[in-house]
PDB file of N, CA and C in Angstrom:
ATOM      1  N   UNK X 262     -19.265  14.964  10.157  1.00 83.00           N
ATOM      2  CA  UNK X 262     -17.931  14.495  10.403  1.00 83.00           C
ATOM      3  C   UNK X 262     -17.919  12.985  10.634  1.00 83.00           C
ATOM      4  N   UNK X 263     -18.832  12.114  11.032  1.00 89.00           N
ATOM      5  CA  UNK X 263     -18.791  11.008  11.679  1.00 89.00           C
ATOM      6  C   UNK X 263     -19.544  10.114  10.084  1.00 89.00           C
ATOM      7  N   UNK X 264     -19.852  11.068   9.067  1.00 89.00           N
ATOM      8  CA  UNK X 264     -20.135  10.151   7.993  1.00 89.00           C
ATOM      9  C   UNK X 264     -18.745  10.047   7.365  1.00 89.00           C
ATOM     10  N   UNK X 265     -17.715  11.306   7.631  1.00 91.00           N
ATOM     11  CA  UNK X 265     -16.699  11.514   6.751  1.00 91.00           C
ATOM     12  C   UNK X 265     -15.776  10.154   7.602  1.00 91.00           C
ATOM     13  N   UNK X 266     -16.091   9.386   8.700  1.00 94.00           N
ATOM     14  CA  UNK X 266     -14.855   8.933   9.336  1.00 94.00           C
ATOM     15  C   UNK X 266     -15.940   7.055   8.965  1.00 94.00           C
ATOM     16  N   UNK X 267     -16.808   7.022   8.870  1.00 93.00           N
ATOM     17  CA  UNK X 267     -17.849   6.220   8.218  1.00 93.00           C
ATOM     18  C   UNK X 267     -17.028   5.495   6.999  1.00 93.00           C
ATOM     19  N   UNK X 268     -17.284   6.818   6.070  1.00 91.00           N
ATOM     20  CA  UNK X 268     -16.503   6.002   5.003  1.00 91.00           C
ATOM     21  C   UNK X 268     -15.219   5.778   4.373  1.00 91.00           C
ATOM     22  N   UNK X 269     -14.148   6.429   5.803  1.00 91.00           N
ATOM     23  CA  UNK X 269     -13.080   6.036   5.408  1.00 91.00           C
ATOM     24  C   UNK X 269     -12.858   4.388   5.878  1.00 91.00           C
ATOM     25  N   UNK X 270     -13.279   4.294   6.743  1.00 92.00           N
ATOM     26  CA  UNK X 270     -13.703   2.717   7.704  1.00 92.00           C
ATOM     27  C   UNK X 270     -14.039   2.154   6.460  1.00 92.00           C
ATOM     28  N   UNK X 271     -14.999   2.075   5.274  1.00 88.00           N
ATOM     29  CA  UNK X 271     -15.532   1.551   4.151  1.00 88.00           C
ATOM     30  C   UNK X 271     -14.476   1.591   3.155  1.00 88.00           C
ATOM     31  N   UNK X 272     -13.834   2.449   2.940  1.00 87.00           N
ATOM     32  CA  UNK X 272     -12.813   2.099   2.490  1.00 87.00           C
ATOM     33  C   UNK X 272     -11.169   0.942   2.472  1.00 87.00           C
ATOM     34  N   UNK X 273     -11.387   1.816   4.064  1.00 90.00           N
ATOM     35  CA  UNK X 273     -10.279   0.406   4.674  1.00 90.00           C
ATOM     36  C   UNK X 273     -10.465  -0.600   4.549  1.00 90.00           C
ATOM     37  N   UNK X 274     -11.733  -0.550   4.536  1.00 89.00           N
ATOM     38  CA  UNK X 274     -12.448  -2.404   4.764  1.00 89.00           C
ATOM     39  C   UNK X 274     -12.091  -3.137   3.691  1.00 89.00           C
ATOM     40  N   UNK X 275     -12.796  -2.319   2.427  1.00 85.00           N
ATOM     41  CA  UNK X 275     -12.599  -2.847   0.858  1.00 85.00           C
ATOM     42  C   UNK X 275     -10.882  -3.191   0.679  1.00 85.00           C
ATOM     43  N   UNK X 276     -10.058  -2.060   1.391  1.00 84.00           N
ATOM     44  CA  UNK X 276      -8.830  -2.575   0.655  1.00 84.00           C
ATOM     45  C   UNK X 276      -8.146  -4.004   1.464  1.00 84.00           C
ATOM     46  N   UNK X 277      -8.949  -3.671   3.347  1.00 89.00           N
ATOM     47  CA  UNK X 277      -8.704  -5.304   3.308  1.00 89.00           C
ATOM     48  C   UNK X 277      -8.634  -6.295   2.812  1.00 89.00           C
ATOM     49  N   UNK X 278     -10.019  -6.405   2.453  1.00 86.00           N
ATOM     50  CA  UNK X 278     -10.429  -7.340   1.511  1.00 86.00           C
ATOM     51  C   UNK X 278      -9.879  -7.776   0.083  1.00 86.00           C
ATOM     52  N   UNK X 279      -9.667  -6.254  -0.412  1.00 83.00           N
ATOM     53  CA  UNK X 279      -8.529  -6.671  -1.701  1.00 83.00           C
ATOM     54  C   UNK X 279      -7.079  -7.279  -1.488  1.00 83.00           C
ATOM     55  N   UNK X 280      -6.731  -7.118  -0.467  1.00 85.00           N
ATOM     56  CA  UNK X 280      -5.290  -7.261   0.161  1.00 85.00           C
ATOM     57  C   UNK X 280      -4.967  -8.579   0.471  1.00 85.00           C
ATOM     58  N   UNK X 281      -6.482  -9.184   1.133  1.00 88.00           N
ATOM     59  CA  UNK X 281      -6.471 -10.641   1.957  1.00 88.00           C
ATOM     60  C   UNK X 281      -7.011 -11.528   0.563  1.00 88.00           C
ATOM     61  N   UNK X 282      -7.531 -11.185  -0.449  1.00 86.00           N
ATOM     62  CA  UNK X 282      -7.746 -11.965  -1.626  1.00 86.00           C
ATOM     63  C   UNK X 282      -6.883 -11.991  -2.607  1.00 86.00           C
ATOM     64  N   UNK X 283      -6.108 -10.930  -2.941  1.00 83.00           N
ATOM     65  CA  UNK X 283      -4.459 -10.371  -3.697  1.00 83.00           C
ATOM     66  C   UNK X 283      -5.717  -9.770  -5.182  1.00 83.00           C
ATOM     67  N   UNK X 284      -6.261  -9.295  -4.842  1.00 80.00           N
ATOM     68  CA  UNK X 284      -7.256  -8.215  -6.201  1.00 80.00           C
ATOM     69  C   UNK X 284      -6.383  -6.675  -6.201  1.00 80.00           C
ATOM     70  N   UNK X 285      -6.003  -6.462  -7.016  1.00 73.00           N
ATOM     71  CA  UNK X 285      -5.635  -5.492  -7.507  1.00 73.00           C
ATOM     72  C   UNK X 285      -6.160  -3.710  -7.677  1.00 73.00           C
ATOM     73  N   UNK X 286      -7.100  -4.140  -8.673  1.00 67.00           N
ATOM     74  CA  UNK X 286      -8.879  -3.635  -9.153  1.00 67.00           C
ATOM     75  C   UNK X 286      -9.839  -4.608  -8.340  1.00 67.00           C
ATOM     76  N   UNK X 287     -11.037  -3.727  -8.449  1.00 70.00           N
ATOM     77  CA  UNK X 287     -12.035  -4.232  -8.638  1.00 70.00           C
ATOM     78  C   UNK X 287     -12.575  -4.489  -9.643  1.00 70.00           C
ATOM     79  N   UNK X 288     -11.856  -4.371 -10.580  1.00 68.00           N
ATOM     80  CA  UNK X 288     -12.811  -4.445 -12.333  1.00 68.00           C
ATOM     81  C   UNK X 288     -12.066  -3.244 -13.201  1.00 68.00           C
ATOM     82  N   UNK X 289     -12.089  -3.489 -14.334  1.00 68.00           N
ATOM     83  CA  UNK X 289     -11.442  -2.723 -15.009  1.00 68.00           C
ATOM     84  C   UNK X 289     -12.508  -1.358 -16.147  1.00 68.00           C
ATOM     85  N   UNK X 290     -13.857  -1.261 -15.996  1.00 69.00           N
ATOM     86  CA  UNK X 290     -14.618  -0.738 -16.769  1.00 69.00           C
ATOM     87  C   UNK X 290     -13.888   1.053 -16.825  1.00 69.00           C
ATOM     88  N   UNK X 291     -13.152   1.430 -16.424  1.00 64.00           N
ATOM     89  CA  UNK X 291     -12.789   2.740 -16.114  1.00 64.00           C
ATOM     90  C   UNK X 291     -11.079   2.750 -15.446  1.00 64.00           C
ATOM     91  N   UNK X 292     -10.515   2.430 -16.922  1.00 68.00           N
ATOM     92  CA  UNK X 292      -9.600   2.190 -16.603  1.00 68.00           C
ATOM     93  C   UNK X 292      -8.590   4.072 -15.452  1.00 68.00           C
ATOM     94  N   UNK X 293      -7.616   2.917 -15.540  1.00 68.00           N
ATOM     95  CA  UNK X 293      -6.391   4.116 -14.150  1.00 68.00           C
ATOM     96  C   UNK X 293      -7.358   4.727 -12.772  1.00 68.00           C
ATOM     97  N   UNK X 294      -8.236   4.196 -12.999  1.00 67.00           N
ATOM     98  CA  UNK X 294      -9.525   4.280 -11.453  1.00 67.00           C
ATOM     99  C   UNK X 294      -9.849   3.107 -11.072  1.00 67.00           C
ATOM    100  N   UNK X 295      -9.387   2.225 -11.293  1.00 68.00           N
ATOM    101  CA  UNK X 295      -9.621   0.886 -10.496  1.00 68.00           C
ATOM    102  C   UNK X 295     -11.253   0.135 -11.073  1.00 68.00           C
ATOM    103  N   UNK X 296     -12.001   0.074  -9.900  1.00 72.00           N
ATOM    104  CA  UNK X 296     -13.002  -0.919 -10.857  1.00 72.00           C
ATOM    105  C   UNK X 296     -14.913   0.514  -9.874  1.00 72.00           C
ATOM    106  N   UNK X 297     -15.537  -0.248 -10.241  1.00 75.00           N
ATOM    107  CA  UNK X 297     -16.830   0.563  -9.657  1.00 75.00           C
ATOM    108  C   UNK X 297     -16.986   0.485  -8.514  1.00 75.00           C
ATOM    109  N   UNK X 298     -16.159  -0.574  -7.853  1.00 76.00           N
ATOM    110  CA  UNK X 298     -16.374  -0.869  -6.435  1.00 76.00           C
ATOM    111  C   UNK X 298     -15.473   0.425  -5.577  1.00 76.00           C
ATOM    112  N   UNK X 299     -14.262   0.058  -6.494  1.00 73.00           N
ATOM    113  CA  UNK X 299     -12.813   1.053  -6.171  1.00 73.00           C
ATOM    114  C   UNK X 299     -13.222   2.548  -5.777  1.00 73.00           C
ATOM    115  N   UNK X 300     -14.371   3.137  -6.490  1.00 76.00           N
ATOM    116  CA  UNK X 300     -14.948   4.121  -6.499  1.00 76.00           C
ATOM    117  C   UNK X 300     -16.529   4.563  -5.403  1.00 76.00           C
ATOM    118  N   UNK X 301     -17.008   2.810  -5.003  1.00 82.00           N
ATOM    119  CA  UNK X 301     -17.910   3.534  -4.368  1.00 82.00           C
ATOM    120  C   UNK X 301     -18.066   2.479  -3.151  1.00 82.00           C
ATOM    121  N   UNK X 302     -16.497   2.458  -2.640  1.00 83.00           N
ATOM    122  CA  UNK X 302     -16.645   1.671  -1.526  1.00 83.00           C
ATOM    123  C   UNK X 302     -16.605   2.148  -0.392  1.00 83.00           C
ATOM    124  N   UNK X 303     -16.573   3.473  -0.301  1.00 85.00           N
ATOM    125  CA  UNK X 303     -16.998   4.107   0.932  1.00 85.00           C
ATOM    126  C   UNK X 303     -18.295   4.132   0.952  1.00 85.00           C
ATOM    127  N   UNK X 304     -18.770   4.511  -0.287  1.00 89.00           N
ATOM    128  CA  UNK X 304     -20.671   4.576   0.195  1.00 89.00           C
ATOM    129  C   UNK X 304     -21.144   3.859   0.365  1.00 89.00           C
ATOM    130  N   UNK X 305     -20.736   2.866  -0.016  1.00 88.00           N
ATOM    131  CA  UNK X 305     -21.373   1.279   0.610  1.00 88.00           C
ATOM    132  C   UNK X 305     -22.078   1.366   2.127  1.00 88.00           C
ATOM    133  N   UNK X 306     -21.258   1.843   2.825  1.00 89.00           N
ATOM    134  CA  UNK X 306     -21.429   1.990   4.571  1.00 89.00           C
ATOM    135  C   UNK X 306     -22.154   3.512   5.040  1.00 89.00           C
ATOM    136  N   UNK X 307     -21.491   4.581   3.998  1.00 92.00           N
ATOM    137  CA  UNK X 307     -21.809   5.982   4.317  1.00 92.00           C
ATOM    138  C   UNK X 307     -23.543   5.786   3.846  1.00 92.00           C
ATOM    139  N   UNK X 308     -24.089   5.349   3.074  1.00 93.00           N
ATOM    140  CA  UNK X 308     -25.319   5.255   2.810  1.00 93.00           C
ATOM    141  C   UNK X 308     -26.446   5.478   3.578  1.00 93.00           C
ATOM    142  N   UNK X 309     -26.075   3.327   4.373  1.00 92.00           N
ATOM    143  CA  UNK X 309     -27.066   3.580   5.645  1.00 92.00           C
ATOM    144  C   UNK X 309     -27.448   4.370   6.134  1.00 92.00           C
ATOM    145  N   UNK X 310     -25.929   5.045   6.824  1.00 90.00           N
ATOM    146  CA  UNK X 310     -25.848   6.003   7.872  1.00 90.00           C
ATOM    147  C   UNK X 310     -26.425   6.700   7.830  1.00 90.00           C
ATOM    148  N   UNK X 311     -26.476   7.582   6.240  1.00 90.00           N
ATOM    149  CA  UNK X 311     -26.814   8.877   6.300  1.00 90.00           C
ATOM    150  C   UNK X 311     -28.518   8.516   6.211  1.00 90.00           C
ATOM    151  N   UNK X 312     -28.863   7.296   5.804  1.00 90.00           N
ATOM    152  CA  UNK X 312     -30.433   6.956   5.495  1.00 90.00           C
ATOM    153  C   UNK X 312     -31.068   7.179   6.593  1.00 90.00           C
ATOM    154  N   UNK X 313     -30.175   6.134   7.848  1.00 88.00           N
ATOM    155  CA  UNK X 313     -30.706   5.936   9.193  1.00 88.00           C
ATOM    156  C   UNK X 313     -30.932   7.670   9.941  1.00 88.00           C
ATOM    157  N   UNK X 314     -29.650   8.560   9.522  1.00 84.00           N
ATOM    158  CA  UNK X 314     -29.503   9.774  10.335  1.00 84.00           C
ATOM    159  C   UNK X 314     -31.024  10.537   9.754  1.00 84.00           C
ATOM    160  N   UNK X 315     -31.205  10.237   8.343  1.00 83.00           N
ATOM    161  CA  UNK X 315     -31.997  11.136   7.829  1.00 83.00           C
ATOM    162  C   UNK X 315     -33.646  10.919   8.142  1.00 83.00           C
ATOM    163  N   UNK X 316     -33.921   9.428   8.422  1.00 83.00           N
ATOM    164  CA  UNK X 316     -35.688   8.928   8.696  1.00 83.00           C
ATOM    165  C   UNK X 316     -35.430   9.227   9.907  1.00 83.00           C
ATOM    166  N   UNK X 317     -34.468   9.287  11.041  1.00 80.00           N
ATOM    167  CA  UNK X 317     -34.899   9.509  12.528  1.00 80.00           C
ATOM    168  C   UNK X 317     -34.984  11.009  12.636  1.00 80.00           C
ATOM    169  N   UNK X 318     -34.595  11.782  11.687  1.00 69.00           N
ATOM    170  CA  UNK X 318     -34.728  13.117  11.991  1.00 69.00           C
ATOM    171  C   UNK X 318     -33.428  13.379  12.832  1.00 69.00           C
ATOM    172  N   UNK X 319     -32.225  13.171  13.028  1.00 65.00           N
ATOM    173  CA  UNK X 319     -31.496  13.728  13.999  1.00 65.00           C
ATOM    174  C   UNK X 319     -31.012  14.751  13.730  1.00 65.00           C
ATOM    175  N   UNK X 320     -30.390  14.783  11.755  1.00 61.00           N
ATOM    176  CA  UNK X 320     -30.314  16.161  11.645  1.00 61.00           C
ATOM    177  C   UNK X 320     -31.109  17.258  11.524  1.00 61.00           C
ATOM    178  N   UNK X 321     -32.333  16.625  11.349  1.00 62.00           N
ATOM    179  CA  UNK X 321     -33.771  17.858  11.137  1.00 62.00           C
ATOM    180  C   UNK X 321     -33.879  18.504  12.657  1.00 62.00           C
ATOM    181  N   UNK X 322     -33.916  17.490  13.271  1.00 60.00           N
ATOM    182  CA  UNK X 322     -34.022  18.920  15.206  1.00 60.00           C
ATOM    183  C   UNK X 322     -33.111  19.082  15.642  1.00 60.00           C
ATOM    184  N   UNK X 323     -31.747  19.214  14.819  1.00 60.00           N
ATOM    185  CA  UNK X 323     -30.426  19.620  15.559  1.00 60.00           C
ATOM    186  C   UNK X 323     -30.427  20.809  15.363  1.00 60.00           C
ATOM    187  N   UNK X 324     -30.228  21.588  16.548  1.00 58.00           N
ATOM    188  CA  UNK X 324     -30.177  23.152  16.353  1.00 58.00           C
ATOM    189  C   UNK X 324     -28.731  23.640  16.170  1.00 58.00           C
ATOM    190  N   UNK X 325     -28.227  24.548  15.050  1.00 52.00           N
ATOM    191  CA  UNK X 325     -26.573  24.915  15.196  1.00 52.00           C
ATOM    192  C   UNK X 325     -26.785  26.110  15.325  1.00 52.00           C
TER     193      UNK X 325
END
């Protein structure tokens, strides 16, 4: 849940950023979907996370 709220934060961020520069797209390679960024700007941030969650083991000794 806390990756799903991760990369909405990554998202927001990007459209800041498009918002405070006046970008539209990120690129046009795929058009009516915006640009490659448009598409993987949540994982940008969700990545780490899940990298960092995954070498410390937190989800490997979590018991459910």
């Amino acid at each position: 849940m806390l990756a799903a709220l991760i990369g909405l934060v990554g998202d927001l961020t990007a459209s800041v950023i498009k918002r405070q520069t006046g970008i539209k797209d990120y690129g046009n390679i795929m058009p009516g979907h915006g640009g490659i960024m448009d598409r993987f700007d949540s994982v940008l941030l969700v990545a780490p996370f899940m990298y960092y969650m995954f070498t410390q083991g937190l989800y490997l000794n979590r018991k459910l």
